[in-house]
XYZ file of C-alpha atoms in Angstrom:
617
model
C 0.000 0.000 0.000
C 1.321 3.167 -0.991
C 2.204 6.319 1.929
C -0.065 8.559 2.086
C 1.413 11.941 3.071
C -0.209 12.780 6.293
C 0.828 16.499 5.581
C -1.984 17.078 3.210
C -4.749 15.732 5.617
C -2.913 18.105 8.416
C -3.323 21.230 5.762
C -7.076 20.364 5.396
C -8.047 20.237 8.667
C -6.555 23.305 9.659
C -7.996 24.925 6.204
C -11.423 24.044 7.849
C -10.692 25.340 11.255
C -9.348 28.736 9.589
C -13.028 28.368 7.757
C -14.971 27.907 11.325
C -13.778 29.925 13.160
C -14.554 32.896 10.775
C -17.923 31.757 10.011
C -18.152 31.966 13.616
C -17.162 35.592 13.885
C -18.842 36.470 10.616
C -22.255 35.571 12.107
C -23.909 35.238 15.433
C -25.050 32.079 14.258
C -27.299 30.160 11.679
C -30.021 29.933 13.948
C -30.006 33.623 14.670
C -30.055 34.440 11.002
C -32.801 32.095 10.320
C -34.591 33.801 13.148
C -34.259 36.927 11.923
C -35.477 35.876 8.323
C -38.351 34.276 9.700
C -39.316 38.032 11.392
C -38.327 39.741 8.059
C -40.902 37.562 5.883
C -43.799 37.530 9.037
C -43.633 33.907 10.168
C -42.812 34.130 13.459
C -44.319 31.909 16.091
C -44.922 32.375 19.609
C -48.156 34.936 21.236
C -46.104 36.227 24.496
C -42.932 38.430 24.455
C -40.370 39.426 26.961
C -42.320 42.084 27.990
C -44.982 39.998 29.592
C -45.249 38.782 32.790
C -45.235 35.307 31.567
C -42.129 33.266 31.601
C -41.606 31.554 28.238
C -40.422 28.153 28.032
C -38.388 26.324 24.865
C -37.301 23.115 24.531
C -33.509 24.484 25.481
C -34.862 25.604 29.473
C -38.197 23.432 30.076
C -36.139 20.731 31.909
C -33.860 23.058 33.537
C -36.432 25.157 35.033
C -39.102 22.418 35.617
C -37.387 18.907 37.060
C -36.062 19.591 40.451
C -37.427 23.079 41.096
C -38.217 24.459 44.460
C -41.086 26.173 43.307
C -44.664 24.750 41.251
C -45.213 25.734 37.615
C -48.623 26.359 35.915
C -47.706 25.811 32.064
C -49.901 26.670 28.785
C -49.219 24.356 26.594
C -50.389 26.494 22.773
C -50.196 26.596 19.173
C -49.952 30.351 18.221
C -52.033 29.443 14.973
C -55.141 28.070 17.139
C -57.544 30.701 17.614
C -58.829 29.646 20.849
C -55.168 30.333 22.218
C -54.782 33.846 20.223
C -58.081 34.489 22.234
C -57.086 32.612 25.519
C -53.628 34.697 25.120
C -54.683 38.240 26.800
C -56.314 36.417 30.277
C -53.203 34.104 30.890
C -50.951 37.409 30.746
C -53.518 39.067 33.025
C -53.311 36.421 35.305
C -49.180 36.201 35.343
C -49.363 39.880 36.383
C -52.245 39.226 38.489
C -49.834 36.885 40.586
C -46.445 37.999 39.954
C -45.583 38.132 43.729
C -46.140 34.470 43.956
C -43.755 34.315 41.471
C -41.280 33.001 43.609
C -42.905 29.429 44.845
C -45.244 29.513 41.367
C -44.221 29.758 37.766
C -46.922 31.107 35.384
C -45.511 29.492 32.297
C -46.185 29.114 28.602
C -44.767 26.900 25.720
C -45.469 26.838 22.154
C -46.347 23.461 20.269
C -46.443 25.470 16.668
C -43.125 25.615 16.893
C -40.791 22.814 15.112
C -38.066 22.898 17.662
C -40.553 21.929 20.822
C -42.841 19.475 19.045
C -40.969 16.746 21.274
C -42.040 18.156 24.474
C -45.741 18.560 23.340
C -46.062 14.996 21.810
C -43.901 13.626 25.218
C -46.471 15.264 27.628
C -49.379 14.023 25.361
C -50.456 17.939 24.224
C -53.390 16.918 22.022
C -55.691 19.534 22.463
C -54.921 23.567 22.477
C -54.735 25.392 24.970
C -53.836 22.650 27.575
C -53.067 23.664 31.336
C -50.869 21.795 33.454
C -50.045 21.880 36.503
C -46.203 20.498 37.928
C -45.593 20.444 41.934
C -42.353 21.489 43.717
C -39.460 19.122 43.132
C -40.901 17.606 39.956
C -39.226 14.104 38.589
C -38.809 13.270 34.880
C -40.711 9.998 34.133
C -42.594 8.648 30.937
C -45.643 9.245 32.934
C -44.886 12.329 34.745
C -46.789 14.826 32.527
C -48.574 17.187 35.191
C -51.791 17.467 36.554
C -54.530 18.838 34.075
C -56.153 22.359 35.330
C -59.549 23.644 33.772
C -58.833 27.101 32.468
C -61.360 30.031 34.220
C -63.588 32.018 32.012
C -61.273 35.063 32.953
C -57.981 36.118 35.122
C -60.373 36.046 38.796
C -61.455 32.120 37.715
C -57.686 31.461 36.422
C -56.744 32.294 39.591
C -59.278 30.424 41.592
C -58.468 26.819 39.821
C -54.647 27.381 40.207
C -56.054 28.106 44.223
C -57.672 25.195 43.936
C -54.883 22.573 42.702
C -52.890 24.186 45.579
C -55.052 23.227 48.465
C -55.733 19.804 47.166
C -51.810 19.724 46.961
C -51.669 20.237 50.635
C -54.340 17.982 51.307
C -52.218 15.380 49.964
C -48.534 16.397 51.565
C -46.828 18.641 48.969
C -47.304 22.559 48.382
C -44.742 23.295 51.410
C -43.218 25.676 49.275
C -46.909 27.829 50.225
C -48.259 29.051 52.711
C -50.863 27.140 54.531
C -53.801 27.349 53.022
C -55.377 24.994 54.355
C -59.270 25.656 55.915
C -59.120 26.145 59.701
C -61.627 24.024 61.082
C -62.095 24.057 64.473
C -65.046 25.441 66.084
C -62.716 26.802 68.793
C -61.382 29.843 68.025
C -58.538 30.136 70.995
C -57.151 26.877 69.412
C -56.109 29.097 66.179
C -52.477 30.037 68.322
C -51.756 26.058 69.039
C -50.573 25.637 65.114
C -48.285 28.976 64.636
C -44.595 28.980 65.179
C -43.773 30.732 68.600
C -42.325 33.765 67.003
C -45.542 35.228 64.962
C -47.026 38.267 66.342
C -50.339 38.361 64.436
C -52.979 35.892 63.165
C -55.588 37.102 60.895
C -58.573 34.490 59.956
C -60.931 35.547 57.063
C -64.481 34.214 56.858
C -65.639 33.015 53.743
C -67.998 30.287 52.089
C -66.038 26.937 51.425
C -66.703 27.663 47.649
C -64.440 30.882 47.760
C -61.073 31.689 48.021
C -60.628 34.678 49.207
C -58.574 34.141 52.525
C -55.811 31.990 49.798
C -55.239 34.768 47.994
C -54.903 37.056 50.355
C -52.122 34.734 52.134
C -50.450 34.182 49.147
C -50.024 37.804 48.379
C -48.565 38.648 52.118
C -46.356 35.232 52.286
C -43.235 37.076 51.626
C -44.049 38.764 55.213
C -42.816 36.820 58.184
C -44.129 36.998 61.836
C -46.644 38.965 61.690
C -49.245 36.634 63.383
C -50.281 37.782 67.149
C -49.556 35.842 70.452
C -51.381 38.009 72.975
C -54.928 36.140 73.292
C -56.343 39.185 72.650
C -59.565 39.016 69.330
C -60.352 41.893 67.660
C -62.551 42.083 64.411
C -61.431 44.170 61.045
C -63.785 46.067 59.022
C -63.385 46.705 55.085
C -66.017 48.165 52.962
C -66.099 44.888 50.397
C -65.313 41.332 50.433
C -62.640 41.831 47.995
C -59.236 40.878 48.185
C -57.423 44.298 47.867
C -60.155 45.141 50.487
C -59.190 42.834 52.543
C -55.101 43.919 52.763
C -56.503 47.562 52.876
C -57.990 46.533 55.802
C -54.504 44.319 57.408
C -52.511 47.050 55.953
C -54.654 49.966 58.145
C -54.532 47.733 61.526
C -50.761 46.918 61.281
C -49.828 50.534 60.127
C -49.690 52.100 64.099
C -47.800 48.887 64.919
C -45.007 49.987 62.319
C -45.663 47.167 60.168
C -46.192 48.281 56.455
C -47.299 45.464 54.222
C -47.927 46.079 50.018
C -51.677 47.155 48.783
C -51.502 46.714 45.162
C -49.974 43.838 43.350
C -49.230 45.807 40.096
C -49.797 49.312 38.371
C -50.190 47.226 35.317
C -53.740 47.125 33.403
C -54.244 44.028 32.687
C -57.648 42.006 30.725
C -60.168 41.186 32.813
C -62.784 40.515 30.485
C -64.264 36.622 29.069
C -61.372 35.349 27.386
C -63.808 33.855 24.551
C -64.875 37.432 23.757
C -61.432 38.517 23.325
C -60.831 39.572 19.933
C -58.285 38.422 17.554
C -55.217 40.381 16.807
C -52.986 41.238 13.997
C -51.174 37.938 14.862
C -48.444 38.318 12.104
C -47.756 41.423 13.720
C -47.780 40.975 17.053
C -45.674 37.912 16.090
C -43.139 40.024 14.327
C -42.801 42.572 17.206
C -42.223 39.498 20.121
C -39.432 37.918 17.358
C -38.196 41.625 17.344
C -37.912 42.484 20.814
C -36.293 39.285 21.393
C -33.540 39.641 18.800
C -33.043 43.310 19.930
C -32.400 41.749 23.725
C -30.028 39.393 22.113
C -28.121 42.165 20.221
C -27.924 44.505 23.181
C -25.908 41.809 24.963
C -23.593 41.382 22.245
C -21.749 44.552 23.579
C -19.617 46.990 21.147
C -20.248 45.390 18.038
C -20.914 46.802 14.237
C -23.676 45.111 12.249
C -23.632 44.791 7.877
C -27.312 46.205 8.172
C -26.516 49.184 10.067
C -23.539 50.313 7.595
C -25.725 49.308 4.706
C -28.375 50.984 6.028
C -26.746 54.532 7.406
C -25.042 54.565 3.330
C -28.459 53.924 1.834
C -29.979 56.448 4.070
C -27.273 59.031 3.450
C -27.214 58.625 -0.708
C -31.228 58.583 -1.236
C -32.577 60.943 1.991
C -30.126 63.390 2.348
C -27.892 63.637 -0.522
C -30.410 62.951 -3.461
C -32.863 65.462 -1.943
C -30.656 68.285 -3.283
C -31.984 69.414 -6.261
C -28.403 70.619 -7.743
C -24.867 69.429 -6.270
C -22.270 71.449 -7.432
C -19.190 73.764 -6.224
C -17.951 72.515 -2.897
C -21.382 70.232 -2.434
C -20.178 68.684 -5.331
C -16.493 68.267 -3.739
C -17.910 66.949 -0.683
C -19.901 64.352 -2.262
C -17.062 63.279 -4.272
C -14.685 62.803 -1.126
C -17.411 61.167 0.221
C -17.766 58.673 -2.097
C -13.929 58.458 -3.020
C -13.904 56.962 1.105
C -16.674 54.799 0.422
C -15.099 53.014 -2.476
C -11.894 52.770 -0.617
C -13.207 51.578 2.851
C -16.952 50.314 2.975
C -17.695 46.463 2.856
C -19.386 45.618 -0.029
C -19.089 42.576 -1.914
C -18.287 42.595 -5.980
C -21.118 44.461 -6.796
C -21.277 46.462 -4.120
C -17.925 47.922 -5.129
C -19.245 48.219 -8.962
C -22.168 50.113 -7.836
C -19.863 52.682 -5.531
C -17.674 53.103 -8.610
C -20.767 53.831 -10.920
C -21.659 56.551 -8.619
C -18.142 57.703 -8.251
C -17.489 57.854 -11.955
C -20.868 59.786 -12.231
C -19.917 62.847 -9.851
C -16.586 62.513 -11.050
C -17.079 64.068 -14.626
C -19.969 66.552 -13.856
C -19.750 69.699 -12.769
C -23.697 69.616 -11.799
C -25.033 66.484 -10.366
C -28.878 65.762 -10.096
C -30.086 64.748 -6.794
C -32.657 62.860 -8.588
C -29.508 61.179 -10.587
C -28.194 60.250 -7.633
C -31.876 59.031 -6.345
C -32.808 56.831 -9.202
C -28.927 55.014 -8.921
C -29.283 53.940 -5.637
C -32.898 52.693 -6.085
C -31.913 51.110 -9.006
C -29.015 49.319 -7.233
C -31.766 48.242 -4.565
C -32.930 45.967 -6.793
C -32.214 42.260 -5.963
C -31.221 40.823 -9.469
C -28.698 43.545 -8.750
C -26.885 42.166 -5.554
C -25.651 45.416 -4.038
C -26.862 45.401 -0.482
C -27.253 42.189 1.584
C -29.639 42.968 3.985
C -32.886 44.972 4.403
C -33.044 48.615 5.105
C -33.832 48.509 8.203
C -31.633 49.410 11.816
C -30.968 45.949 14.009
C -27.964 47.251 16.226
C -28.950 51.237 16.082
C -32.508 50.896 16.358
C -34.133 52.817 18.926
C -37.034 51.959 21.805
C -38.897 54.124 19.862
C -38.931 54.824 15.723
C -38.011 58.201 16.646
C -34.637 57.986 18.198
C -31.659 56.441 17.631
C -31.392 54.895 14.092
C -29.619 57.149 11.445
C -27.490 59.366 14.040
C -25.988 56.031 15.701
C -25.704 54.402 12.270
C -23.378 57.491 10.491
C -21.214 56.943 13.653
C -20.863 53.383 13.518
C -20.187 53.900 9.553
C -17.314 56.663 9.737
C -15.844 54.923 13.117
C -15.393 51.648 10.663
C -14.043 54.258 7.611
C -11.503 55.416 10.113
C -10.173 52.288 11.071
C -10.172 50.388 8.077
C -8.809 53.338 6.627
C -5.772 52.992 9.223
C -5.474 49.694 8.985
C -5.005 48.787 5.232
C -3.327 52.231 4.561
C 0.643 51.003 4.467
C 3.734 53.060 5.487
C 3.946 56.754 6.301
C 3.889 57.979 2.733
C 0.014 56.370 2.081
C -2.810 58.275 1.615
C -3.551 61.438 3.630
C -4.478 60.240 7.420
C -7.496 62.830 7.309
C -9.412 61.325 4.881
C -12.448 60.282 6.235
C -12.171 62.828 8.747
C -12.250 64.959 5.934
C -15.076 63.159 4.108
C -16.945 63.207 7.307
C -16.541 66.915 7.975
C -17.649 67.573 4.355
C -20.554 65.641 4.152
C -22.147 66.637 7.756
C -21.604 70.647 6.940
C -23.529 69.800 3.338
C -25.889 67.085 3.296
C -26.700 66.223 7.041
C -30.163 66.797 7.886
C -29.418 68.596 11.392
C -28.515 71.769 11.288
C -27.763 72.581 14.786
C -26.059 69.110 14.701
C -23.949 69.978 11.535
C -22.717 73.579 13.215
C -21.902 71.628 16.553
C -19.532 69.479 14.412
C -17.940 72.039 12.337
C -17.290 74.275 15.563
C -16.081 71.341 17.025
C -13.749 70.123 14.225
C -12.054 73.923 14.944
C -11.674 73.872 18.154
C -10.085 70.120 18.089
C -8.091 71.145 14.965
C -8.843 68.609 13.013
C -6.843 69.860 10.904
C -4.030 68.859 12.885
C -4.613 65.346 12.616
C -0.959 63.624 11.287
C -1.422 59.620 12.156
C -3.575 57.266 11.310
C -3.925 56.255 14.629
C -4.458 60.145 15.866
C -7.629 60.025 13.345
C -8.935 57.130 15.248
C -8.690 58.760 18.194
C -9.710 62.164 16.997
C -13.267 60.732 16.106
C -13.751 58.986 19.087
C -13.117 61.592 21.542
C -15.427 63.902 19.136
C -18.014 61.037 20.010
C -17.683 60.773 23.326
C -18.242 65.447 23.563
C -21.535 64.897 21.284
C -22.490 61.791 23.586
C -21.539 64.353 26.933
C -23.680 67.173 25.553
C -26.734 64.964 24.719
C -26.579 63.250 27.768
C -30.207 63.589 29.320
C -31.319 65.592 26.548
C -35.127 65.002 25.088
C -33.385 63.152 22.328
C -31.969 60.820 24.522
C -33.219 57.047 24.009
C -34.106 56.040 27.946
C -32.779 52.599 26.478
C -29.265 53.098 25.308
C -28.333 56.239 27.424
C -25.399 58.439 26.047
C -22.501 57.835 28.269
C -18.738 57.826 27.565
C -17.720 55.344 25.085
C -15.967 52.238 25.644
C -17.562 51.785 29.532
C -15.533 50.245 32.064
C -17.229 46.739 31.771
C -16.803 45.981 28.513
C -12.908 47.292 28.532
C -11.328 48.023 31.985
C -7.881 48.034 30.619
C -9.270 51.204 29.068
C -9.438 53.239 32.046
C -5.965 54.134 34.131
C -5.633 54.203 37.905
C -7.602 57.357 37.957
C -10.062 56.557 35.728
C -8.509 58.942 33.108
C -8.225 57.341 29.599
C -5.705 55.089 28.731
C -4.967 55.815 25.154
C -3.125 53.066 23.826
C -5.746 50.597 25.223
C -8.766 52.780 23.716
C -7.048 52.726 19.927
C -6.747 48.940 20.774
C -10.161 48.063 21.829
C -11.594 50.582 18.357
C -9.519 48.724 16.078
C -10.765 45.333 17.461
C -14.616 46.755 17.154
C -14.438 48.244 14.242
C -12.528 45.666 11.976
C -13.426 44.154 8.933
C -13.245 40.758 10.603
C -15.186 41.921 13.093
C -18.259 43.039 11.466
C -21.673 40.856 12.215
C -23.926 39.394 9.474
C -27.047 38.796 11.043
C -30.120 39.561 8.795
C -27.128 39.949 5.859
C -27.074 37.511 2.771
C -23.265 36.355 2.858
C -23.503 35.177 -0.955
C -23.547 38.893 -2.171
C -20.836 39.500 -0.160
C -17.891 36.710 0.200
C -17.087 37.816 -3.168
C -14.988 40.540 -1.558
C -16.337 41.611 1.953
C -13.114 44.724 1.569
C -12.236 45.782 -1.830
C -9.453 47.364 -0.611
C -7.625 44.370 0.735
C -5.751 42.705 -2.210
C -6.726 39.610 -3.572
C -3.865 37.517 -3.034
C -3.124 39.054 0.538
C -3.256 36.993 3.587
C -6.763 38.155 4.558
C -8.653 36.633 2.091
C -9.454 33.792 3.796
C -12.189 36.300 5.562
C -14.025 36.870 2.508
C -14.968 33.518 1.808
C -18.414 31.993 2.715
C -18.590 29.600 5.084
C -20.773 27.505 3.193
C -18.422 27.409 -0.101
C -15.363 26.366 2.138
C -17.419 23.396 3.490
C -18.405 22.431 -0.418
C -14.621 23.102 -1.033
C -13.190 21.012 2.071
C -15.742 17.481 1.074
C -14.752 18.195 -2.339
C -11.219 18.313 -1.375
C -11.662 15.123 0.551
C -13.427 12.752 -1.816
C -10.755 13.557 -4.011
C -8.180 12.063 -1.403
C -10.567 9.063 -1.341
C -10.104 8.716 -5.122
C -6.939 8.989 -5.115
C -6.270 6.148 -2.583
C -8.641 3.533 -4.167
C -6.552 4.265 -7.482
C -3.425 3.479 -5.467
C -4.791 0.185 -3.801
C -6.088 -1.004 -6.945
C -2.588 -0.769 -8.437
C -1.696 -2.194 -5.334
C -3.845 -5.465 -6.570
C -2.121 -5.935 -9.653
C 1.635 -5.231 -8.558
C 3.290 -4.904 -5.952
C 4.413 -0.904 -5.214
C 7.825 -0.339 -5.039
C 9.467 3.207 -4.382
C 10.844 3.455 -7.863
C 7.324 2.858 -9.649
C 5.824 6.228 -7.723
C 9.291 8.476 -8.100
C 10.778 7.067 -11.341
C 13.699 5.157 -12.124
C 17.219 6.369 -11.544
């Protein structure tokens, strides 16, 4: 059998790891992106969001918050298609809210069986109707038949949380529910006997009357059984008056008694309004909507925790922004205009990440101003729409902000995105700009300064920059490195004078940028900046290889994700899709296979000696 030259299998393999481990960086993930896709196109599953009260369960945290807990869970079991569940939806929020201080011995849970990825679950706990309640006791054991206690949903929140009431006292009945309160009738027809079953250190007992149908007296224990020892020892009855038989009425009326004895207990569970009304009466929402806002919100959480990074749709979306809204809407560009959108777009062709066609399209438009001395807005307008097309393959994402988009549609978005886009210019800029005697270091300071004092929308924003660009002479700037810096301490005055301004997004407050959590070795001794680290920590967040793809089609742009960066330099082995490399790599290694079967079928006929693979001598 011939050698095989283990060499070549050692090349491959690390060829695919070089291939990972950029895919890895180029996108959050394939799931994400799928997500995201899946919000773009309005098929997103799932009727609660993180903003509810309830607490949404996958197949990735059901067993890890169910099996073993020391607290009960009440789960929905859905399909956010059925319309009895779209219906259903609005009362089992209500009643989450309703109870959210008993949060912390009861889960109010919900799980979808629409979606793909939990169908398991639903088929393993024998879902086969929609909705289906179930109820799962403290300390809960996987076992085939282990599948909860079925719970009657209430016509509204008040009967919701009766039968959840209900399930409770028959659990202490039969020896569980310790993580409760005891809720458990008193029955004695002696009164004095009440004191023989407290611990010795309550103060104050309170016993509500009621019908053996109601209960009222359950709730009103669960809401106070975060308060300890407040039961009363002294053999002493008094009786409390409230106004109603209703269970705020009834804490009003604890809460008014205990008061003088500097006890203060909570009133109100919640300032939230929640539904009240029959849950079959509810009407139907714009599900694809609300759909699309819970897949939003939920993608937004997972991008805030990301940190410092720069998204594809945010740069494609602050350069579409800037050539069709602000640019294009000037009826005639010409004398320094004209000069300013040419710099502008002499950066952009240098500097911004497009793929191939990308790159064409920024050298269409930079031939165009190029050789004019007038240029139509509505030129400029009808290129970039034009571009937009998708037979075109310019931009690989939507128009539309992902890590610059605001609480509201009103803030954040275009201002945070022109940032984000010259911060990247800057450093790229430095970065593939070789030797002293490259281009001039204040380019896209330059380009920046230019375009703000002629095209940006903001007037009192534009003068602020100019006057600031003076009094920082900008004109100073000598390094590639001091350009870096120059923009990001220019950043860091806007973000200090629009700090608690009405333009402020409550969300991402404007404080000083990189913060101390995300990069302590940014900050000296004395909290004063340390340079060095700062120019460090930009170049690492605003690199090429650093840039996120989420919601971006990769095809359009692994044909050259930096036209600046020569073809057969070292870093091309960033612009290549992850996908193609893995079609590359199996190709790569069925043609190994080949290649051995050919040598152990010669092997068959003859046996191999060194001289019939190198030649004679």
């Amino acid at each position: 059998m011939p050698h095989i030259n283990t060499r070549s299998f050692i090349f491959f393999a690390l060829l695919l790891s070089s291939f990972v481990d950029f895919s890895n960086n180029a996108a959050l993930s394939i799931y994400e992106q799928k997500k995201y896709k899946r919000n773009a196109v309005g098929q997103a599953q799932g009727l609660y969001s993180i903003q509810d009260d309830v607490e949404i369960l996958t197949v990735d945290n059901f067993k890890l918050e169910l099996y073993g807990s020391d607290r009960a869970w009440l789960i929905e079991f859905y399909n956010s298609w059925c319309g009895f569940c779209q219906r259903f939806a609005p009362s089992w929020k209500a009643l989450a809210t309703d109870v959210k201080g008993w949060r912390d011995v009861v889960g109010i849970g919900v799980l979808d069986c629409a979606n793909e990825d939990n169908y398991s679950l639903c088929r393993d706990f024998e879902i086969m109707q929609y909705p289906t309640l179930r109820y799962f006791h403290e300390n809960y054991k996987e076992g085939p038949k282990n599948i909860g206690i079925k719970v009657h949903a209430g016509s509204d929140v008040k009967e919701h949380r009766q039968k959840l009431l209900e399930v409770i006292v028959n659990e202490q009945y039969e020896g569980r529910g310790s993580v409760y309160p005891n809720l458990l009738p008193y029955n004695h027809t002696d009164i004095t006997k009440l004191y023989d079953s407290v611990p010795d250190k309550t103060k104050y007992v309170f016993l509500i009357i009621q019908n053996p149908t109601e209960y009222l007296g359950q709730e009103v224990a669960m809401d106070l059984h975060k308060i300890k020892d407040f039961i009363v020892r002294d053999n002493t009855l008094q009786s409390l008056e409230s106004n109603d038989a209703t269970r705020e009425a009834y804490k009003i009326a604890i809460h008014n008694y205990l008061l003088p004895k500097h006890i203060d207990i909570p009133v109100g569970n919640n300032n939230k309004t929640i539904f009240t009304d029959k849950w079959v009466n509810a009407p139907l929402t714009d599900t694809v909507a609300f759909m699309q806002d819970r897949e939003r919100l939920e993608l937004m959480a997972k991008v805030k925790k990301m940190g410092d990074v720069v998204f594809q749709m945010d740069l494609e979306t602050a350069l579409r922004y800037s050539l069709r809204r602000e640019i294009a809407r000037t009826k005639e560009i010409t004398g320094e205009k004209l000069a300013a959108l040419r710099a502008y777009l002499s950066v952009l062709l240098k500097y911004f990440p497009f793929g191939k066609f990308g790159q064409m399209f920024l050298a269409e438009l930079h031939d165009y101003v190029s050789t004019r001395e007038t240029v139509q807005g509505a030129d400029i307008y009808n290129m970039v729409k034009a571009a937009e097309r998708e037979d075109r393959q310019v931009f690989s994402s939507p128009q539309q902000w992902l890590g610059c988009r605001g609480s509201k549609v009103t803030l954040r978005g275009y201002p945070c995105g022109l940032w984000k886009m010259f911060h990247y210019l800057a450093v790229n800029a430095a970065e593939y700009s070789i030797g002293p005697k490259g281009p001039n270091p204040k380019i896209v300071l330059e380009a920046m300064h230019g375009y703000i004092k002629n095209f940006f929308g903001c007037t009192d924003c534009s003068n602020h920059f100019q006057e600031m660009a003076k009094r920082r002479e900008m004109d100073k700037v000598s390094t590639w490195n001091d350009s870096v810096l120059w923009l990001w301490a220019a950043h860091n005055e806007v973000n200090n004078r629009l700090s608690g301004d009405e333009t402020e997004d409550p969300e991402y407050p404007k404080v000083q940028f990189p913060v101390k959590e995300r990069c302590p070795q940014c900050y000296n001794a004395d909290d004063s900046w340390n340079k060095p680290e700062v120019l460090r920590y930009l170049k690492q967040v605003y690199s090429s290889i650093n840039v996120r793809y989420i919601g971006a089609d990769t095809r359009i742009l692994h044909l050259g994700l930096d036209g600046s960066v020569p073809v057969n330099s070292s870093g091309v082995f960033k612009t290549i899709d992850a996908s193609m490399c893995f079609i590359l790599y199996v190709a790569s290694f069925l043609l190994i296979i080949i290649l051995i079967r050919m040598f152990l079928k010669r092997g068959y006929r003859k046996k191999t000696y060194a001289h019939d693979l190198l030649g004679k001598v």
